[in-house]
Amino acid sequence: MQQSVESLVRLLETYRGRDKVIRTFCYGSQLVGGALTQKAAADASSQRLGKSLLLFSAQLSHCRTVLRLFDDLSMLAYSHSYGLGASEEDAGVRWISVLTNVADQLYYPCEHIAWAADAELIKVRSDKWWLFSTVLWGTSLLLGILRSFRVLLLLRKKLKKHRRGEGGSRCLLSKFIFFKISLTFMLSILSSMADLSNAVHWMPPGFLWAGRFPSWLVGLLGSTSSLIGLIQMNTSSSELSGSTALSSQSGGDAN
């Protein structure tokens, strides 16, 4: 119990960790609040609690939007350090990563303009800017999914090469490492697919399933993605270093 509390405290001391915790509470509140308000047989107190949780979720979402006002420079520094991905061995991973960085970089100013318009700091309509930011977010998620699948394919090829030149014990070790890294990427794919489903839901009506999700389903998908993010953040440093070392040999790791 004490170790769990210490891990949570360490998580809250970092900006990224705090954001993931806020995100988890945001979508968790939407999940419970949406379920309570949708119950036809729910009593008046449950309905009030559900509406309060949905309002709480909206405020946490707004909080995250404000905090992201300061993310442009860190994203720019990352994009600049990655450049055109000269260190990547695989051209597919390289260009998918570059396009992902471009989408992520453009996302922030679009969201800032939409936020400023809603806050009446500038006199423009926020609708189209929220749409631009959602499209860029969805594009980034889709590219991230493609990148993870590409890296998994490269890792699979690498494992086959090891099988030809290694004995029994080393081959088993390679399989175990491949399984652990594959699990990490599969969780990333699941997380991105959950977020991508919500991104489509927030598109204009008429596009695929846009606007058709009830609040509890949006909360469920977001909670799934958030919990996976927390699990990945709590992965031990030794596992992370092992994953990075092996995946970099195959052309990169998941975002």
PDB file of C-alpha atoms in Angstrom:
ATOM      1  CA  MET A   1       0.000   0.000   0.000  1.00  0.00           C
ATOM      2  CA  GLN A   2       2.768   2.401   0.987  1.00  0.00           C
ATOM      3  CA  GLN A   3       4.664   1.592  -2.217  1.00  0.00           C
ATOM      4  CA  SER A   4       1.562   2.376  -4.294  1.00  0.00           C
ATOM      5  CA  VAL A   5       1.147   5.730  -2.550  1.00  0.00           C
ATOM      6  CA  GLU A   6       4.822   6.563  -3.120  1.00  0.00           C
ATOM      7  CA  SER A   7       4.493   5.678  -6.813  1.00  0.00           C
ATOM      8  CA  LEU A   8       1.454   7.936  -7.123  1.00  0.00           C
ATOM      9  CA  VAL A   9       3.274  10.809  -5.401  1.00  0.00           C
ATOM     10  CA  ARG A  10       6.258  10.426  -7.746  1.00  0.00           C
ATOM     11  CA  LEU A  11       3.854  10.384 -10.675  1.00  0.00           C
ATOM     12  CA  LEU A  12       2.150  13.593  -9.539  1.00  0.00           C
ATOM     13  CA  GLU A  13       5.503  15.359  -9.164  1.00  0.00           C
ATOM     14  CA  THR A  14       6.028  15.332 -12.946  1.00  0.00           C
ATOM     15  CA  TYR A  15       3.998  17.284 -15.485  1.00  0.00           C
ATOM     16  CA  ARG A  16       3.350  14.263 -17.738  1.00  0.00           C
ATOM     17  CA  GLY A  17       2.446  12.072 -14.797  1.00  0.00           C
ATOM     18  CA  ARG A  18       0.059  14.673 -13.369  1.00  0.00           C
ATOM     19  CA  ASP A  19      -1.567  15.098 -16.782  1.00  0.00           C
ATOM     20  CA  LYS A  20      -2.168  11.347 -17.060  1.00  0.00           C
ATOM     21  CA  VAL A  21      -3.727  11.232 -13.589  1.00  0.00           C
ATOM     22  CA  ILE A  22      -6.002  14.203 -14.400  1.00  0.00           C
ATOM     23  CA  ARG A  23      -6.915  12.548 -17.712  1.00  0.00           C
ATOM     24  CA  THR A  24      -7.826   9.304 -15.929  1.00  0.00           C
ATOM     25  CA  PHE A  25     -10.072  11.130 -13.445  1.00  0.00           C
ATOM     26  CA  CYS A  26     -11.574  13.164 -16.303  1.00  0.00           C
ATOM     27  CA  TYR A  27     -12.665  10.148 -18.331  1.00  0.00           C
ATOM     28  CA  GLY A  28     -13.496   8.086 -15.249  1.00  0.00           C
ATOM     29  CA  SER A  29     -15.899  10.801 -14.094  1.00  0.00           C
ATOM     30  CA  GLN A  30     -17.446  10.911 -17.555  1.00  0.00           C
ATOM     31  CA  LEU A  31     -17.878   7.142 -17.542  1.00  0.00           C
ATOM     32  CA  VAL A  32     -19.647   7.036 -14.180  1.00  0.00           C
ATOM     33  CA  GLY A  33     -21.566  10.270 -14.731  1.00  0.00           C
ATOM     34  CA  GLY A  34     -22.733   9.185 -18.172  1.00  0.00           C
ATOM     35  CA  ALA A  35     -23.875   5.815 -16.846  1.00  0.00           C
ATOM     36  CA  LEU A  36     -25.823   7.423 -13.998  1.00  0.00           C
ATOM     37  CA  THR A  37     -27.581  10.023 -16.156  1.00  0.00           C
ATOM     38  CA  GLN A  38     -28.497   7.477 -18.815  1.00  0.00           C
ATOM     39  CA  LYS A  39     -30.254   5.157 -16.373  1.00  0.00           C
ATOM     40  CA  ALA A  40     -33.972   5.649 -16.940  1.00  0.00           C
ATOM     41  CA  ALA A  41     -34.782   4.103 -13.580  1.00  0.00           C
ATOM     42  CA  ALA A  42     -32.257   6.186 -11.648  1.00  0.00           C
ATOM     43  CA  ASP A  43     -33.590   8.301  -8.816  1.00  0.00           C
ATOM     44  CA  ALA A  44     -33.227  12.067  -8.628  1.00  0.00           C
ATOM     45  CA  SER A  45     -30.118  11.936  -6.409  1.00  0.00           C
ATOM     46  CA  SER A  46     -28.326   9.598  -8.857  1.00  0.00           C
ATOM     47  CA  GLN A  47     -29.230  11.901 -11.739  1.00  0.00           C
ATOM     48  CA  ARG A  48     -27.824  14.899  -9.853  1.00  0.00           C
ATOM     49  CA  LEU A  49     -24.639  12.997  -9.022  1.00  0.00           C
ATOM     50  CA  GLY A  50     -24.268  11.968 -12.651  1.00  0.00           C
ATOM     51  CA  LYS A  51     -24.636  15.549 -13.879  1.00  0.00           C
ATOM     52  CA  SER A  52     -22.150  16.754 -11.269  1.00  0.00           C
ATOM     53  CA  LEU A  53     -19.608  14.159 -12.395  1.00  0.00           C
ATOM     54  CA  LEU A  54     -20.068  15.195 -16.029  1.00  0.00           C
ATOM     55  CA  LEU A  55     -19.498  18.841 -15.058  1.00  0.00           C
ATOM     56  CA  PHE A  56     -16.427  17.816 -13.060  1.00  0.00           C
ATOM     57  CA  SER A  57     -15.138  15.903 -16.100  1.00  0.00           C
ATOM     58  CA  ALA A  58     -15.644  18.964 -18.326  1.00  0.00           C
ATOM     59  CA  GLN A  59     -13.688  21.151 -15.888  1.00  0.00           C
ATOM     60  CA  LEU A  60     -10.788  18.683 -15.778  1.00  0.00           C
ATOM     61  CA  SER A  61     -10.761  18.610 -19.581  1.00  0.00           C
ATOM     62  CA  HIS A  62     -10.630  22.416 -19.637  1.00  0.00           C
ATOM     63  CA  CYS A  63      -7.778  22.302 -17.105  1.00  0.00           C
ATOM     64  CA  ARG A  64      -5.761  20.040 -19.400  1.00  0.00           C
ATOM     65  CA  THR A  65      -6.439  22.343 -22.352  1.00  0.00           C
ATOM     66  CA  VAL A  66      -5.059  25.335 -20.430  1.00  0.00           C
ATOM     67  CA  LEU A  67      -1.984  23.404 -19.314  1.00  0.00           C
ATOM     68  CA  ARG A  68      -1.257  22.466 -22.931  1.00  0.00           C
ATOM     69  CA  LEU A  69      -0.796  26.160 -23.748  1.00  0.00           C
ATOM     70  CA  PHE A  70       2.821  25.660 -22.708  1.00  0.00           C
ATOM     71  CA  ASP A  71       3.536  22.435 -24.626  1.00  0.00           C
ATOM     72  CA  ASP A  72       4.527  23.990 -27.985  1.00  0.00           C
ATOM     73  CA  LEU A  73       8.168  24.604 -27.150  1.00  0.00           C
ATOM     74  CA  SER A  74       8.778  21.143 -25.700  1.00  0.00           C
ATOM     75  CA  MET A  75       7.153  19.592 -28.777  1.00  0.00           C
ATOM     76  CA  LEU A  76       9.249  21.833 -31.033  1.00  0.00           C
ATOM     77  CA  ALA A  77      12.419  20.804 -29.192  1.00  0.00           C
ATOM     78  CA  TYR A  78      11.527  17.136 -29.639  1.00  0.00           C
ATOM     79  CA  SER A  79      10.709  17.590 -33.336  1.00  0.00           C
ATOM     80  CA  HIS A  80      13.980  19.470 -33.861  1.00  0.00           C
ATOM     81  CA  SER A  81      16.022  16.784 -32.094  1.00  0.00           C
ATOM     82  CA  TYR A  82      14.348  14.041 -34.160  1.00  0.00           C
ATOM     83  CA  GLY A  83      14.664  15.992 -37.405  1.00  0.00           C
ATOM     84  CA  LEU A  84      14.151  13.728 -40.407  1.00  0.00           C
ATOM     85  CA  GLY A  85      14.922  10.631 -38.366  1.00  0.00           C
ATOM     86  CA  ALA A  86      18.428  10.081 -39.708  1.00  0.00           C
ATOM     87  CA  SER A  87      19.149   7.602 -36.897  1.00  0.00           C
ATOM     88  CA  GLU A  88      16.245   5.342 -37.913  1.00  0.00           C
ATOM     89  CA  GLU A  89      17.188   2.271 -39.909  1.00  0.00           C
ATOM     90  CA  ASP A  90      13.763   1.774 -41.490  1.00  0.00           C
ATOM     91  CA  ALA A  91      12.470   4.389 -43.946  1.00  0.00           C
ATOM     92  CA  GLY A  92       8.823   3.559 -43.179  1.00  0.00           C
ATOM     93  CA  VAL A  93       9.213   4.177 -39.453  1.00  0.00           C
ATOM     94  CA  ARG A  94      11.240   7.327 -40.185  1.00  0.00           C
ATOM     95  CA  TRP A  95       8.653   9.045 -42.381  1.00  0.00           C
ATOM     96  CA  ILE A  96       5.687   7.961 -40.274  1.00  0.00           C
ATOM     97  CA  SER A  97       7.460   9.477 -37.260  1.00  0.00           C
ATOM     98  CA  VAL A  98       8.206  12.715 -39.117  1.00  0.00           C
ATOM     99  CA  LEU A  99       4.562  13.057 -40.211  1.00  0.00           C
ATOM    100  CA  THR A 100       3.421  12.316 -36.653  1.00  0.00           C
ATOM    101  CA  ASN A 101       5.662  15.084 -35.328  1.00  0.00           C
ATOM    102  CA  VAL A 102       4.252  17.514 -37.904  1.00  0.00           C
ATOM    103  CA  ALA A 103       0.657  16.642 -36.931  1.00  0.00           C
ATOM    104  CA  ASP A 104       1.474  16.979 -33.216  1.00  0.00           C
ATOM    105  CA  GLN A 105       3.233  20.314 -33.742  1.00  0.00           C
ATOM    106  CA  LEU A 106       0.311  21.786 -35.709  1.00  0.00           C
ATOM    107  CA  TYR A 107      -2.209  20.472 -33.188  1.00  0.00           C
ATOM    108  CA  TYR A 108      -1.151  22.828 -30.407  1.00  0.00           C
ATOM    109  CA  PRO A 109      -1.619  26.223 -32.133  1.00  0.00           C
ATOM    110  CA  CYS A 110      -4.997  25.083 -33.514  1.00  0.00           C
ATOM    111  CA  GLU A 111      -6.148  24.117 -30.028  1.00  0.00           C
ATOM    112  CA  HIS A 112      -4.780  27.358 -28.553  1.00  0.00           C
ATOM    113  CA  ILE A 113      -6.748  29.440 -31.078  1.00  0.00           C
ATOM    114  CA  ALA A 114      -9.929  27.449 -30.368  1.00  0.00           C
ATOM    115  CA  TRP A 115      -9.439  27.929 -26.611  1.00  0.00           C
ATOM    116  CA  ALA A 116      -8.750  31.659 -27.011  1.00  0.00           C
ATOM    117  CA  ALA A 117     -11.884  32.028 -29.162  1.00  0.00           C
ATOM    118  CA  ASP A 118     -14.048  30.274 -26.549  1.00  0.00           C
ATOM    119  CA  ALA A 119     -12.529  32.508 -23.857  1.00  0.00           C
ATOM    120  CA  GLU A 120     -13.383  35.530 -26.033  1.00  0.00           C
ATOM    121  CA  LEU A 121      -9.751  36.607 -26.138  1.00  0.00           C
ATOM    122  CA  ILE A 122      -9.870  36.758 -29.922  1.00  0.00           C
ATOM    123  CA  LYS A 123     -12.820  37.387 -32.224  1.00  0.00           C
ATOM    124  CA  VAL A 124     -12.952  34.250 -34.362  1.00  0.00           C
ATOM    125  CA  ARG A 125     -15.271  31.262 -34.432  1.00  0.00           C
ATOM    126  CA  SER A 126     -13.848  28.379 -32.453  1.00  0.00           C
ATOM    127  CA  ASP A 127     -15.719  25.592 -34.284  1.00  0.00           C
ATOM    128  CA  LYS A 128     -13.375  25.227 -37.229  1.00  0.00           C
ATOM    129  CA  TRP A 129     -10.286  25.398 -35.006  1.00  0.00           C
ATOM    130  CA  TRP A 130     -11.607  22.659 -32.731  1.00  0.00           C
ATOM    131  CA  LEU A 131     -12.252  20.646 -35.897  1.00  0.00           C
ATOM    132  CA  PHE A 132      -8.692  21.241 -37.146  1.00  0.00           C
ATOM    133  CA  SER A 133      -7.255  20.158 -33.801  1.00  0.00           C
ATOM    134  CA  THR A 134      -9.426  17.018 -33.724  1.00  0.00           C
ATOM    135  CA  VAL A 135      -8.393  16.083 -37.272  1.00  0.00           C
ATOM    136  CA  LEU A 136      -4.717  16.564 -36.404  1.00  0.00           C
ATOM    137  CA  TRP A 137      -5.109  14.534 -33.205  1.00  0.00           C
ATOM    138  CA  GLY A 138      -6.817  11.726 -35.111  1.00  0.00           C
ATOM    139  CA  THR A 139      -4.127  11.836 -37.806  1.00  0.00           C
ATOM    140  CA  SER A 140      -1.404  11.571 -35.164  1.00  0.00           C
ATOM    141  CA  LEU A 141      -3.159   8.597 -33.544  1.00  0.00           C
ATOM    142  CA  LEU A 142      -3.608   6.806 -36.871  1.00  0.00           C
ATOM    143  CA  LEU A 143       0.049   7.353 -37.769  1.00  0.00           C
ATOM    144  CA  GLY A 144       1.050   6.085 -34.328  1.00  0.00           C
ATOM    145  CA  ILE A 145      -0.943   2.886 -34.905  1.00  0.00           C
ATOM    146  CA  LEU A 146       0.714   2.370 -38.297  1.00  0.00           C
ATOM    147  CA  ARG A 147       4.139   2.995 -36.758  1.00  0.00           C
ATOM    148  CA  SER A 148       3.541   0.434 -33.994  1.00  0.00           C
ATOM    149  CA  PHE A 149       2.427  -2.199 -36.506  1.00  0.00           C
ATOM    150  CA  ARG A 150       5.517  -1.454 -38.625  1.00  0.00           C
ATOM    151  CA  VAL A 151       7.845  -1.838 -35.641  1.00  0.00           C
ATOM    152  CA  LEU A 152       6.141  -5.112 -34.657  1.00  0.00           C
ATOM    153  CA  LEU A 153       6.711  -6.416 -38.180  1.00  0.00           C
ATOM    154  CA  LEU A 154      10.393  -5.458 -38.013  1.00  0.00           C
ATOM    155  CA  LEU A 155      10.761  -7.102 -34.611  1.00  0.00           C
ATOM    156  CA  ARG A 156       9.173 -10.283 -35.962  1.00  0.00           C
ATOM    157  CA  LYS A 157      11.684 -10.363 -38.824  1.00  0.00           C
ATOM    158  CA  LYS A 158      14.512  -9.797 -36.352  1.00  0.00           C
ATOM    159  CA  LEU A 159      13.305 -12.704 -34.200  1.00  0.00           C
ATOM    160  CA  LYS A 160      13.283 -15.032 -37.231  1.00  0.00           C
ATOM    161  CA  LYS A 161      16.909 -14.122 -37.938  1.00  0.00           C
ATOM    162  CA  HIS A 162      17.847 -14.898 -34.326  1.00  0.00           C
ATOM    163  CA  ARG A 163      16.128 -18.291 -34.553  1.00  0.00           C
ATOM    164  CA  ARG A 164      18.358 -19.346 -37.436  1.00  0.00           C
ATOM    165  CA  GLY A 165      21.613 -18.511 -35.675  1.00  0.00           C
ATOM    166  CA  GLU A 166      20.928 -19.237 -31.998  1.00  0.00           C
ATOM    167  CA  GLY A 167      20.654 -22.278 -29.764  1.00  0.00           C
ATOM    168  CA  GLY A 168      17.722 -23.354 -27.623  1.00  0.00           C
ATOM    169  CA  SER A 169      18.212 -21.218 -24.489  1.00  0.00           C
ATOM    170  CA  ARG A 170      19.139 -18.042 -26.386  1.00  0.00           C
ATOM    171  CA  CYS A 171      16.221 -18.585 -28.749  1.00  0.00           C
ATOM    172  CA  LEU A 172      13.829 -18.872 -25.788  1.00  0.00           C
ATOM    173  CA  LEU A 173      15.265 -15.664 -24.334  1.00  0.00           C
ATOM    174  CA  SER A 174      14.747 -13.863 -27.665  1.00  0.00           C
ATOM    175  CA  LYS A 175      11.135 -15.088 -27.772  1.00  0.00           C
ATOM    176  CA  PHE A 176      10.537 -13.836 -24.229  1.00  0.00           C
ATOM    177  CA  ILE A 177      11.992 -10.397 -25.006  1.00  0.00           C
ATOM    178  CA  PHE A 178       9.972 -10.251 -28.236  1.00  0.00           C
ATOM    179  CA  PHE A 179       6.793 -11.118 -26.312  1.00  0.00           C
ATOM    180  CA  LYS A 180       7.379  -8.377 -23.722  1.00  0.00           C
ATOM    181  CA  ILE A 181       8.106  -5.714 -26.331  1.00  0.00           C
ATOM    182  CA  SER A 182       5.195  -6.871 -28.508  1.00  0.00           C
ATOM    183  CA  LEU A 183       2.873  -6.581 -25.516  1.00  0.00           C
ATOM    184  CA  THR A 184       4.020  -2.982 -25.003  1.00  0.00           C
ATOM    185  CA  PHE A 185       3.282  -2.100 -28.617  1.00  0.00           C
ATOM    186  CA  MET A 186      -0.063  -3.929 -28.590  1.00  0.00           C
ATOM    187  CA  LEU A 187      -1.107  -1.906 -25.539  1.00  0.00           C
ATOM    188  CA  SER A 188      -0.069   1.271 -27.373  1.00  0.00           C
ATOM    189  CA  ILE A 189      -2.152   0.227 -30.377  1.00  0.00           C
ATOM    190  CA  LEU A 190      -5.163  -0.505 -28.153  1.00  0.00           C
ATOM    191  CA  SER A 191      -4.767   2.866 -26.425  1.00  0.00           C
ATOM    192  CA  SER A 192      -4.505   4.751 -29.724  1.00  0.00           C
ATOM    193  CA  MET A 193      -7.499   2.916 -31.197  1.00  0.00           C
ATOM    194  CA  ALA A 194      -9.617   3.854 -28.165  1.00  0.00           C
ATOM    195  CA  ASP A 195      -8.603   7.515 -28.530  1.00  0.00           C
ATOM    196  CA  LEU A 196      -9.120   7.389 -32.301  1.00  0.00           C
ATOM    197  CA  SER A 197     -12.669   6.143 -31.755  1.00  0.00           C
ATOM    198  CA  ASN A 198     -13.351   9.176 -29.580  1.00  0.00           C
ATOM    199  CA  ALA A 199     -11.672  11.491 -32.108  1.00  0.00           C
ATOM    200  CA  VAL A 200     -14.073  10.254 -34.806  1.00  0.00           C
ATOM    201  CA  HIS A 201     -16.994  10.737 -32.391  1.00  0.00           C
ATOM    202  CA  TRP A 202     -16.016  14.420 -32.027  1.00  0.00           C
ATOM    203  CA  MET A 203     -15.972  15.000 -35.793  1.00  0.00           C
ATOM    204  CA  PRO A 204     -18.937  16.748 -37.510  1.00  0.00           C
ATOM    205  CA  PRO A 205     -22.148  14.664 -37.759  1.00  0.00           C
ATOM    206  CA  GLY A 206     -22.315  12.411 -40.790  1.00  0.00           C
ATOM    207  CA  PHE A 207     -18.659  11.305 -40.647  1.00  0.00           C
ATOM    208  CA  LEU A 208     -18.583   7.603 -39.754  1.00  0.00           C
ATOM    209  CA  TRP A 209     -19.924   7.319 -36.159  1.00  0.00           C
ATOM    210  CA  ALA A 210     -19.472  11.014 -35.302  1.00  0.00           C
ATOM    211  CA  GLY A 211     -21.748  12.161 -32.480  1.00  0.00           C
ATOM    212  CA  ARG A 212     -23.236   8.711 -31.867  1.00  0.00           C
ATOM    213  CA  PHE A 213     -21.383   7.708 -28.697  1.00  0.00           C
ATOM    214  CA  PRO A 214     -23.147   8.177 -25.348  1.00  0.00           C
ATOM    215  CA  SER A 215     -21.139   9.918 -22.631  1.00  0.00           C
ATOM    216  CA  TRP A 216     -20.423   6.682 -20.760  1.00  0.00           C
ATOM    217  CA  LEU A 217     -18.872   5.084 -23.868  1.00  0.00           C
ATOM    218  CA  VAL A 218     -16.630   8.108 -24.468  1.00  0.00           C
ATOM    219  CA  GLY A 219     -15.611   7.818 -20.815  1.00  0.00           C
ATOM    220  CA  LEU A 220     -14.983   4.067 -21.111  1.00  0.00           C
ATOM    221  CA  LEU A 221     -12.741   4.454 -24.164  1.00  0.00           C
ATOM    222  CA  GLY A 222     -10.871   7.377 -22.622  1.00  0.00           C
ATOM    223  CA  SER A 223     -10.466   5.547 -19.306  1.00  0.00           C
ATOM    224  CA  THR A 224      -9.070   2.500 -21.133  1.00  0.00           C
ATOM    225  CA  SER A 225      -6.523   4.665 -22.933  1.00  0.00           C
ATOM    226  CA  SER A 226      -5.629   6.568 -19.758  1.00  0.00           C
ATOM    227  CA  LEU A 227      -5.122   3.425 -17.654  1.00  0.00           C
ATOM    228  CA  ILE A 228      -2.880   1.929 -20.332  1.00  0.00           C
ATOM    229  CA  GLY A 229      -0.862   5.166 -20.276  1.00  0.00           C
ATOM    230  CA  LEU A 230      -0.497   4.944 -16.495  1.00  0.00           C
ATOM    231  CA  ILE A 231       0.574   1.304 -16.711  1.00  0.00           C
ATOM    232  CA  GLN A 232       3.184   2.148 -19.329  1.00  0.00           C
ATOM    233  CA  MET A 233       4.484   5.059 -17.261  1.00  0.00           C
ATOM    234  CA  ASN A 234       4.923   2.779 -14.249  1.00  0.00           C
ATOM    235  CA  THR A 235       6.970   0.268 -16.227  1.00  0.00           C
ATOM    236  CA  SER A 236      10.312  -0.242 -14.544  1.00  0.00           C
ATOM    237  CA  SER A 237      13.299   1.643 -15.951  1.00  0.00           C
ATOM    238  CA  SER A 238      15.095  -1.621 -16.690  1.00  0.00           C
ATOM    239  CA  GLU A 239      12.230  -2.825 -18.861  1.00  0.00           C
ATOM    240  CA  LEU A 240      12.064   0.517 -20.629  1.00  0.00           C
ATOM    241  CA  SER A 241      15.766   0.530 -21.365  1.00  0.00           C
ATOM    242  CA  GLY A 242      15.587  -3.026 -22.690  1.00  0.00           C
ATOM    243  CA  SER A 243      12.642  -2.168 -24.921  1.00  0.00           C
ATOM    244  CA  THR A 244      14.322   0.954 -26.238  1.00  0.00           C
ATOM    245  CA  ALA A 245      17.560  -0.831 -27.000  1.00  0.00           C
ATOM    246  CA  LEU A 246      15.950  -3.680 -28.911  1.00  0.00           C
ATOM    247  CA  SER A 247      13.292  -1.605 -30.685  1.00  0.00           C
ATOM    248  CA  SER A 248      15.850   0.996 -31.788  1.00  0.00           C
ATOM    249  CA  GLN A 249      17.721  -1.780 -33.547  1.00  0.00           C
ATOM    250  CA  SER A 250      14.509  -2.468 -35.463  1.00  0.00           C
ATOM    251  CA  GLY A 251      13.759   1.142 -36.304  1.00  0.00           C
ATOM    252  CA  GLY A 252      12.058   2.830 -33.340  1.00  0.00           C
ATOM    253  CA  ASP A 253       9.499   2.427 -30.608  1.00  0.00           C
ATOM    254  CA  ALA A 254       5.888   3.454 -30.113  1.00  0.00           C
ATOM    255  CA  ASN A 255       4.846   6.966 -29.207  1.00  0.00           C
TER     256      ASN A 255
END
